[in-house]
Backbone as a chain_set.jsonl record, in Angstrom:
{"seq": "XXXXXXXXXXXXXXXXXXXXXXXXXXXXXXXXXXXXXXXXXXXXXXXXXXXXXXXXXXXXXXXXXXXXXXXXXXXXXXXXXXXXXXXXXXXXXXXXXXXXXXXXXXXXXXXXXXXXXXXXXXXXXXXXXXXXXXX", "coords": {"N": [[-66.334, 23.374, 23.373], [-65.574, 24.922, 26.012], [-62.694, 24.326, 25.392], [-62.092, 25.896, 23.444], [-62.762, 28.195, 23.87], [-60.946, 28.746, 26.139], [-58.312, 28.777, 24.688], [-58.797, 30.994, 23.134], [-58.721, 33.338, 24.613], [-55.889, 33.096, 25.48], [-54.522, 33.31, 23.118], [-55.545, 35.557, 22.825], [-54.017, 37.117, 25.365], [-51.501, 36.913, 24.567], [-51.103, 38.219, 22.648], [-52.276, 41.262, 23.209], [-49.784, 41.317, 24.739], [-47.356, 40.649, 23.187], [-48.155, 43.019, 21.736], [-47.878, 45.476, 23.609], [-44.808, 44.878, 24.11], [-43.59, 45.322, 21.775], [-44.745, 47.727, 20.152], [-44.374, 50.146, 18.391], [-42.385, 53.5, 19.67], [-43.362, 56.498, 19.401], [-41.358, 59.325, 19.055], [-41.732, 62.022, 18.915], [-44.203, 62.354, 19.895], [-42.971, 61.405, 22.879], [-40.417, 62.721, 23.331], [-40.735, 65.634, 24.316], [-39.839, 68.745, 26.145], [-40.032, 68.951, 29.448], [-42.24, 70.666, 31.1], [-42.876, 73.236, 34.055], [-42.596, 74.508, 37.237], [-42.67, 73.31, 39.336], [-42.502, 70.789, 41.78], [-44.424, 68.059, 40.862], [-47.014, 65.097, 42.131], [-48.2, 63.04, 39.823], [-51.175, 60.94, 39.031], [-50.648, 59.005, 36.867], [-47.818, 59.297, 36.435], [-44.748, 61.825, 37.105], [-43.232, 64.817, 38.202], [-40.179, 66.354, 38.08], [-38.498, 69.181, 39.533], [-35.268, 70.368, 39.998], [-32.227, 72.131, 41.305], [-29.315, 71.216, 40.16], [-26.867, 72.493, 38.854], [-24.405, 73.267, 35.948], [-24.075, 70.529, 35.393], [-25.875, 68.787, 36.149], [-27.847, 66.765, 34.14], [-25.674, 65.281, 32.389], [-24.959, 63.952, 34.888], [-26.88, 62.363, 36.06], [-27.661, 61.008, 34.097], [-25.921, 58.789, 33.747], [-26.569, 58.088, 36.015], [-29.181, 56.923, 35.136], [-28.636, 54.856, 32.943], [-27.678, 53.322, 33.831], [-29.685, 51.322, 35.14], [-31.785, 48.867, 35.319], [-32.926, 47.404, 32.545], [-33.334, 49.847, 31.413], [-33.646, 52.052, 28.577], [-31.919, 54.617, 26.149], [-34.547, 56.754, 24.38], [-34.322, 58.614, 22.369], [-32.41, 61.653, 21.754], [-29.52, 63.579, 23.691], [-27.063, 64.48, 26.064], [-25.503, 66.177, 25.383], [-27.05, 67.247, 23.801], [-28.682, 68.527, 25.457], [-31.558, 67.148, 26.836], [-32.991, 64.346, 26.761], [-34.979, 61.54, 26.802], [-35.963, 58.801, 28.019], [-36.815, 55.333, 28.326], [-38.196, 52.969, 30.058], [-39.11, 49.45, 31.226], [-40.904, 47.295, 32.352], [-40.113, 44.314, 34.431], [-41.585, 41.833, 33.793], [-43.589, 41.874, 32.383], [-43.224, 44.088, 30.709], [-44.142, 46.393, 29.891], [-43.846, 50.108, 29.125], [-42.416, 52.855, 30.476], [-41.826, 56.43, 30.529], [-39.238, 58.536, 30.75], [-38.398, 61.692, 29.996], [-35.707, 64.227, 30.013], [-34.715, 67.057, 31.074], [-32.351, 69.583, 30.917], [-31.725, 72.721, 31.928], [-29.964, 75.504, 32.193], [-28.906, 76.028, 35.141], [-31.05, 74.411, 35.999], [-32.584, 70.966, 36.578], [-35.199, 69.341, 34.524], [-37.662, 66.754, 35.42], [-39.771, 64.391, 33.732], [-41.936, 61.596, 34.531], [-43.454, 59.38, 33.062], [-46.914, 57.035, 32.461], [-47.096, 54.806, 29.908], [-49.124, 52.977, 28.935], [-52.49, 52.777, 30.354], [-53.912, 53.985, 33.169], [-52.813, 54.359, 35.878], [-50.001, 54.279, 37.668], [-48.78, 53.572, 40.339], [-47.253, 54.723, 41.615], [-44.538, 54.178, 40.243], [-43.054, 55.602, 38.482], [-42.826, 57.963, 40.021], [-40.975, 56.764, 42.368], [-38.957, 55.261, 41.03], [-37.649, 58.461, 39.763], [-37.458, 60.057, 41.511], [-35.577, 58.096, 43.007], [-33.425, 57.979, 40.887], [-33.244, 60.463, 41.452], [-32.163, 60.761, 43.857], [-29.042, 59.882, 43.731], [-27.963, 61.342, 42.774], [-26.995, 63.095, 44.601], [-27.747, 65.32, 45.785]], "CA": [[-66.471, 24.808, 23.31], [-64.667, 25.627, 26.488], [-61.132, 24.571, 25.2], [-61.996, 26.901, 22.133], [-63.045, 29.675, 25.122], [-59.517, 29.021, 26.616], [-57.619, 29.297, 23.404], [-59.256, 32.566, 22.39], [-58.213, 33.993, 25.17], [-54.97, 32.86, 25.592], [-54.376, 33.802, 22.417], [-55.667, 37.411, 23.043], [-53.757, 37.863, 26.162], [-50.436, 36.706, 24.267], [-51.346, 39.167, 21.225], [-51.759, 42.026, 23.654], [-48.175, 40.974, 25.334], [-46.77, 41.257, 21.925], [-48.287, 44.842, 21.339], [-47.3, 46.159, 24.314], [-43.787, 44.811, 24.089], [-43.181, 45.368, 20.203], [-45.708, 48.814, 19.711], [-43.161, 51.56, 18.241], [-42.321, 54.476, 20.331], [-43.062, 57.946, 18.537], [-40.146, 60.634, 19.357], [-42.187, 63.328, 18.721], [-45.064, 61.993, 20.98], [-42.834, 61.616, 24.246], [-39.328, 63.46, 23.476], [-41.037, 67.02, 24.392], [-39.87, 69.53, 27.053], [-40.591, 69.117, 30.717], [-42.785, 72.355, 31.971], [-43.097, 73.347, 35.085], [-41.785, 74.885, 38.343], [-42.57, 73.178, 41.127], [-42.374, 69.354, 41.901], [-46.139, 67.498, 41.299], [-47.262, 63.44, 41.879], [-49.557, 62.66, 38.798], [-51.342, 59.199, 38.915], [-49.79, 58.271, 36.089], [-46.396, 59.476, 36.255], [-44.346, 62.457, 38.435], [-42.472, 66.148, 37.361], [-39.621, 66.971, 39.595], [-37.834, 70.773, 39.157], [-34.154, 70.467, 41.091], [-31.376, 72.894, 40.854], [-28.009, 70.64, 40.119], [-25.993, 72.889, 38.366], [-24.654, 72.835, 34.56], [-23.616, 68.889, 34.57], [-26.865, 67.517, 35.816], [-27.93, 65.926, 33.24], [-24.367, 63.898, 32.513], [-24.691, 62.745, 36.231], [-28.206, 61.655, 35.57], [-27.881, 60.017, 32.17], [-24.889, 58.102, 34.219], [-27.71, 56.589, 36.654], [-30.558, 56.12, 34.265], [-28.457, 54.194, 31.531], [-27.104, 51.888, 34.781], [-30.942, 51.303, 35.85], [-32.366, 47.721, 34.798], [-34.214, 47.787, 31.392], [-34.075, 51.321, 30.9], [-32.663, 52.73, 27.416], [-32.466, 55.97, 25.546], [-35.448, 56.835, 22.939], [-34.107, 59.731, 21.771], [-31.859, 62.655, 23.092], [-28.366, 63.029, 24.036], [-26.563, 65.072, 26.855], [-24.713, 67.259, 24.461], [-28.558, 68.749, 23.282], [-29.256, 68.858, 27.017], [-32.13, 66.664, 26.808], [-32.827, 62.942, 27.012], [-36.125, 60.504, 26.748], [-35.317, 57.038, 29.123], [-37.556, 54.116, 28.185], [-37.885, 51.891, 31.398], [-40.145, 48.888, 31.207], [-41.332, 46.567, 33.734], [-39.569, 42.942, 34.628], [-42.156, 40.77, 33.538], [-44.865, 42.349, 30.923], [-42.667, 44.692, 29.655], [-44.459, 48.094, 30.318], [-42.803, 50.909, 28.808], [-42.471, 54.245, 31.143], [-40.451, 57.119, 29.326], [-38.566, 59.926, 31.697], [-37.976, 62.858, 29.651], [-34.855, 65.006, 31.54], [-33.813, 68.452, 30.221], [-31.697, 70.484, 31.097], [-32.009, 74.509, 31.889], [-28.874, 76.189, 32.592], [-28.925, 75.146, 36.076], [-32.292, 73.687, 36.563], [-33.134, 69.914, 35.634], [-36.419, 69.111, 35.163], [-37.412, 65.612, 35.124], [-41.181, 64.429, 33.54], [-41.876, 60.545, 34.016], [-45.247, 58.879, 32.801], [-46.407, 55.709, 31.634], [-47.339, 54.84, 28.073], [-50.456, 51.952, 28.906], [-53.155, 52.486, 31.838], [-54.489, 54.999, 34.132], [-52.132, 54.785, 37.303], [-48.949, 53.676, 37.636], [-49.147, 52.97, 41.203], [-45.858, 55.106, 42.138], [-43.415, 53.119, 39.746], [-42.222, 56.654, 38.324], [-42.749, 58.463, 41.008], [-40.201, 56.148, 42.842], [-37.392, 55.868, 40.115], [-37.347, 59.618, 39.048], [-36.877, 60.179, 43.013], [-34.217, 57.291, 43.394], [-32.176, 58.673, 40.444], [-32.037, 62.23, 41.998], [-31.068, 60.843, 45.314], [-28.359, 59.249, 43.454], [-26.822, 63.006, 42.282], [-26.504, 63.348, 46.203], [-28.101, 66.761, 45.738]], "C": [[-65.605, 25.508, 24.358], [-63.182, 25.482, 26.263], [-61.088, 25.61, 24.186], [-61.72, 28.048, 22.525], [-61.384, 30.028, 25.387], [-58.724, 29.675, 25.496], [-57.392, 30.597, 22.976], [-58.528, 33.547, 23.538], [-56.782, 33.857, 25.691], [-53.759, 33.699, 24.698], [-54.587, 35.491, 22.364], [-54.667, 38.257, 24.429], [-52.066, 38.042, 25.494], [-50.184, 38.034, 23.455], [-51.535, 40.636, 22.37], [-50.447, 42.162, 23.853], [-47.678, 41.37, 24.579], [-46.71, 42.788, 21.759], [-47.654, 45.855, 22.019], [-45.762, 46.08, 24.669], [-43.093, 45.599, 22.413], [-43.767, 46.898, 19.675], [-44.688, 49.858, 19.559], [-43.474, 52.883, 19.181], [-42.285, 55.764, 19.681], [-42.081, 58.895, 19.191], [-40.45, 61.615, 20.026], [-43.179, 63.641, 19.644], [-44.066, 62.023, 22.719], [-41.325, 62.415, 24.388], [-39.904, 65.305, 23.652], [-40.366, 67.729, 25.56], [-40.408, 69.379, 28.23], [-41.282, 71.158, 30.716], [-43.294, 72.203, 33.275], [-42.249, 73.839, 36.083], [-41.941, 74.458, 38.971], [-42.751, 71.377, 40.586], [-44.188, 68.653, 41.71], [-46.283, 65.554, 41.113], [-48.713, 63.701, 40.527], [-49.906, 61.165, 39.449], [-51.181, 58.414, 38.005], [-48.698, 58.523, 36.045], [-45.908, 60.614, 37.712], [-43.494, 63.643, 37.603], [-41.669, 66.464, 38.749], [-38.573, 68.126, 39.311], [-36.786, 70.527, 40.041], [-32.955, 70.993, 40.478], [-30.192, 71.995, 41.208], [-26.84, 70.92, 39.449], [-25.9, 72.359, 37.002], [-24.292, 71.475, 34.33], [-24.683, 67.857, 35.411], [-27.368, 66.251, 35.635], [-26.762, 65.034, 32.886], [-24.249, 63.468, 33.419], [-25.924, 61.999, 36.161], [-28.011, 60.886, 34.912], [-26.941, 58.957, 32.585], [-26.013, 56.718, 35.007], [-28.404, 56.476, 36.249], [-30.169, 54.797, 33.525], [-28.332, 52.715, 32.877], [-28.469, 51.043, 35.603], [-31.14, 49.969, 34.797], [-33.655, 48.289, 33.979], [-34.827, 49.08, 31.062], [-32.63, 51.534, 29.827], [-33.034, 54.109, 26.668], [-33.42, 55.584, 24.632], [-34.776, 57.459, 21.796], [-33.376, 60.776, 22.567], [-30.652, 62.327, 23.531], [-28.094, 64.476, 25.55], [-26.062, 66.219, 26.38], [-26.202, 68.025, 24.14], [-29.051, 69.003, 23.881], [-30.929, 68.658, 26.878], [-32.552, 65.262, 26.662], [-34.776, 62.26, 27.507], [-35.766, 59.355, 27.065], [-36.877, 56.576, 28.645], [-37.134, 53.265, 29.275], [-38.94, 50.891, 31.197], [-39.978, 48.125, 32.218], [-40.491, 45.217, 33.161], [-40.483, 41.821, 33.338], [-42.75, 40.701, 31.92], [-43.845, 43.063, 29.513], [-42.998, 46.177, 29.32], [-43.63, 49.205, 30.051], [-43.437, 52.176, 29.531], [-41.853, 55.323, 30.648], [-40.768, 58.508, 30.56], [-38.046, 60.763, 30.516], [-36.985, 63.415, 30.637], [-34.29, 66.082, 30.559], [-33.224, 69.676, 31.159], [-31.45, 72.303, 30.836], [-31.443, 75.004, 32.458], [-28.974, 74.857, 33.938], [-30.083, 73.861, 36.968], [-32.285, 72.382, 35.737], [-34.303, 69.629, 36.165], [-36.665, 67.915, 34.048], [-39.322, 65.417, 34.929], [-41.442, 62.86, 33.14], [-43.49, 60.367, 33.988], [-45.223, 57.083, 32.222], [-47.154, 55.858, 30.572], [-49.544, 54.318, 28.725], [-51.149, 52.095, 30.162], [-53.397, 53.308, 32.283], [-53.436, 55.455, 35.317], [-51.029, 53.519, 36.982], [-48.305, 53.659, 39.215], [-47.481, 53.716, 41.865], [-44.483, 54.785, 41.53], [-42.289, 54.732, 39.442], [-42.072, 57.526, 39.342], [-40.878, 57.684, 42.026], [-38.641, 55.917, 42.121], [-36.904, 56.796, 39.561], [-36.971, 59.773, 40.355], [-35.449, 59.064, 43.566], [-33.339, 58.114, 42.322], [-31.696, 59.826, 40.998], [-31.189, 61.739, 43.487], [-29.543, 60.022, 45.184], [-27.024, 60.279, 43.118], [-26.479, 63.287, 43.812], [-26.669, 64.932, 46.025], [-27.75, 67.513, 46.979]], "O": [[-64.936, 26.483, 24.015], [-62.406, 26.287, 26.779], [-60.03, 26.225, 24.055], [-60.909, 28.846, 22.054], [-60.742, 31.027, 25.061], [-58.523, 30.886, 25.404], [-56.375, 31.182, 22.604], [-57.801, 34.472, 23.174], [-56.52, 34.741, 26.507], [-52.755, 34.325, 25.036], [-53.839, 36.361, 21.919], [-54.551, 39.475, 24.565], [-51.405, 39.039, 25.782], [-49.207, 38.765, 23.618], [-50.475, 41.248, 22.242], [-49.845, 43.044, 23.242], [-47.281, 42.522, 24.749], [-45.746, 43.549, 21.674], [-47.061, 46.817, 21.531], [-45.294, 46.962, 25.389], [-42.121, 46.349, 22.328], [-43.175, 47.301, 18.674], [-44.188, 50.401, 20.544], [-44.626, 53.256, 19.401], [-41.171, 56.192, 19.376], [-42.506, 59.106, 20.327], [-40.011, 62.103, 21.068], [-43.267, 64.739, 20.194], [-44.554, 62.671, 23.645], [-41.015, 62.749, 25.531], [-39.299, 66.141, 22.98], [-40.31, 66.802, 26.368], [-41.585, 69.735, 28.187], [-40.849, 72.276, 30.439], [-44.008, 71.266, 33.633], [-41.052, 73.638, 35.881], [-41.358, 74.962, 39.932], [-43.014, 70.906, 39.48], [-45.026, 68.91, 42.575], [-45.778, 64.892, 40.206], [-49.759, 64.352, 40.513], [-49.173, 60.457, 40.139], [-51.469, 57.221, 38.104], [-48.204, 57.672, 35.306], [-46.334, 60.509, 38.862], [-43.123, 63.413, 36.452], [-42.067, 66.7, 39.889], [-37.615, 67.683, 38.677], [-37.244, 70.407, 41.177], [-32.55, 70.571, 39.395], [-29.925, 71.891, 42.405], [-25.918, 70.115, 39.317], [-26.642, 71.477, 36.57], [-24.165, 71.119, 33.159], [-24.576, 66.632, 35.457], [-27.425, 65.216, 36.299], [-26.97, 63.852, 33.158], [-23.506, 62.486, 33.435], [-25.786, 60.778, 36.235], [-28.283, 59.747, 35.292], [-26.997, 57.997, 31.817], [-26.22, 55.513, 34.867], [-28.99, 55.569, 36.841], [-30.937, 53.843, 33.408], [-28.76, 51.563, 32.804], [-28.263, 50.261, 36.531], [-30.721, 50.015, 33.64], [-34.641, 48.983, 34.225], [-35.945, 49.439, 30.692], [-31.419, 51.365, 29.969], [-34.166, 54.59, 26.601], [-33.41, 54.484, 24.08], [-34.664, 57.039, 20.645], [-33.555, 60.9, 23.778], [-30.389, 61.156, 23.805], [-28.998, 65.257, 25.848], [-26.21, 67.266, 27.011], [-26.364, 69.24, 24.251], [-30.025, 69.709, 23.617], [-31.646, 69.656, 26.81], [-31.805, 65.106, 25.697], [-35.484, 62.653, 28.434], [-35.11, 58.773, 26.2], [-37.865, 57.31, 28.618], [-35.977, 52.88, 29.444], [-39.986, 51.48, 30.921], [-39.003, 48.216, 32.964], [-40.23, 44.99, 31.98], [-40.033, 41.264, 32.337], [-42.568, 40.026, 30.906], [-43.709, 42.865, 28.305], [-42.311, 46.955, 28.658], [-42.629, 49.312, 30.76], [-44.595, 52.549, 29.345], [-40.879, 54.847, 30.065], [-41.752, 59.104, 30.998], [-37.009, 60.283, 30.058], [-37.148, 63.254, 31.847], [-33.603, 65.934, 29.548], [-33.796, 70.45, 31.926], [-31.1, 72.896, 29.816], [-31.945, 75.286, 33.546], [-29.055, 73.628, 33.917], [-30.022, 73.028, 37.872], [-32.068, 72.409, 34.525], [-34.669, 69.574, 37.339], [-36.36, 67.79, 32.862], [-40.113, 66.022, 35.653], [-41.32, 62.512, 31.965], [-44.397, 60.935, 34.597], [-44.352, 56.301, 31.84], [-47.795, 56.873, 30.297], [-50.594, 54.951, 28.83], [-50.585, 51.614, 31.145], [-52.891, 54.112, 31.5], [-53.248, 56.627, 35.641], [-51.098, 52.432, 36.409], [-47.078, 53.758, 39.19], [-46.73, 53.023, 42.551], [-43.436, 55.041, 42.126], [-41.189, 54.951, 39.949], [-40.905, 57.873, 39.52], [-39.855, 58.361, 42.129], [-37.543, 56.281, 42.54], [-35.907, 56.618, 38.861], [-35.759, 59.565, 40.416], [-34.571, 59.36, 44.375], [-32.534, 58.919, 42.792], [-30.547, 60.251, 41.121], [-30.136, 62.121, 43.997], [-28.939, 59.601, 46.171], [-25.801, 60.152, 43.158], [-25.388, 63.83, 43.983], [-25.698, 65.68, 46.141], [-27.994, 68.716, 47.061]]}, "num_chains": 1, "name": "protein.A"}
């Protein structure tokens, strides 16, 4: 009975793994509009408002794409807007940065998909990319 025990759960942790690697990404669900004016930490994600002038976003989208395991969803530079998929090393965790562009304002809105708290992960790479524009 306990190799059966093992099994089952082996099997269930694999079959999550799967889901959370393989589970389609809706568009419509995380390609929306940042709102907001002012900078805020969530405990699942982070919103950061910074005035970088009209090319931004093409210096951004430069260091997101060059960022390990992060790819577009949806969204190009030209429609001055952009959805980054970043997932984690191991599991596979998908995080998605929204970044849009407003004349001169970009405002950046990362979260994660699975879990309650994301323990600073976005917080930390929405803040490394801007310090990367050398604002």
């Amino acid at each position: 009975m306990n190799n059966m025990m093992l099994w089952l759960i082996v099997g269930l942790v694999v079959a999550l793994g799967a889901y959370i690697r393989l589970a389609p990404s809706d568009p419509a669900q995380w390609h929306v509009p940042p709102v907001g004016e002012v900078d805020r930490d969530e405990v699942g994600g982070v919103f950061r408002v910074v005035e970088t002038g009209p090319d931004g976003l093409a210096r951004l989208d430069a260091i997101a794409r060059a960022t390990p395991r992060t790819s577009v969803l949806v969204g190009s530079v030209d429609k001055g807007m952009v959805t980054y998929v970043t997932r984690t090393k191991i599991i596979g965790f998908p995080d998605y940065t929204t970044v849009h562009q407003d004349g001169d304002t970009l405002r950046l809105y990362g979260r994660l998909r699975f879990g309650r708290r994301d323990f600073g992960v976005n917080r930390n790479r929405v803040d490394g990319w801007l310090s990367g524009l050398k604002l």
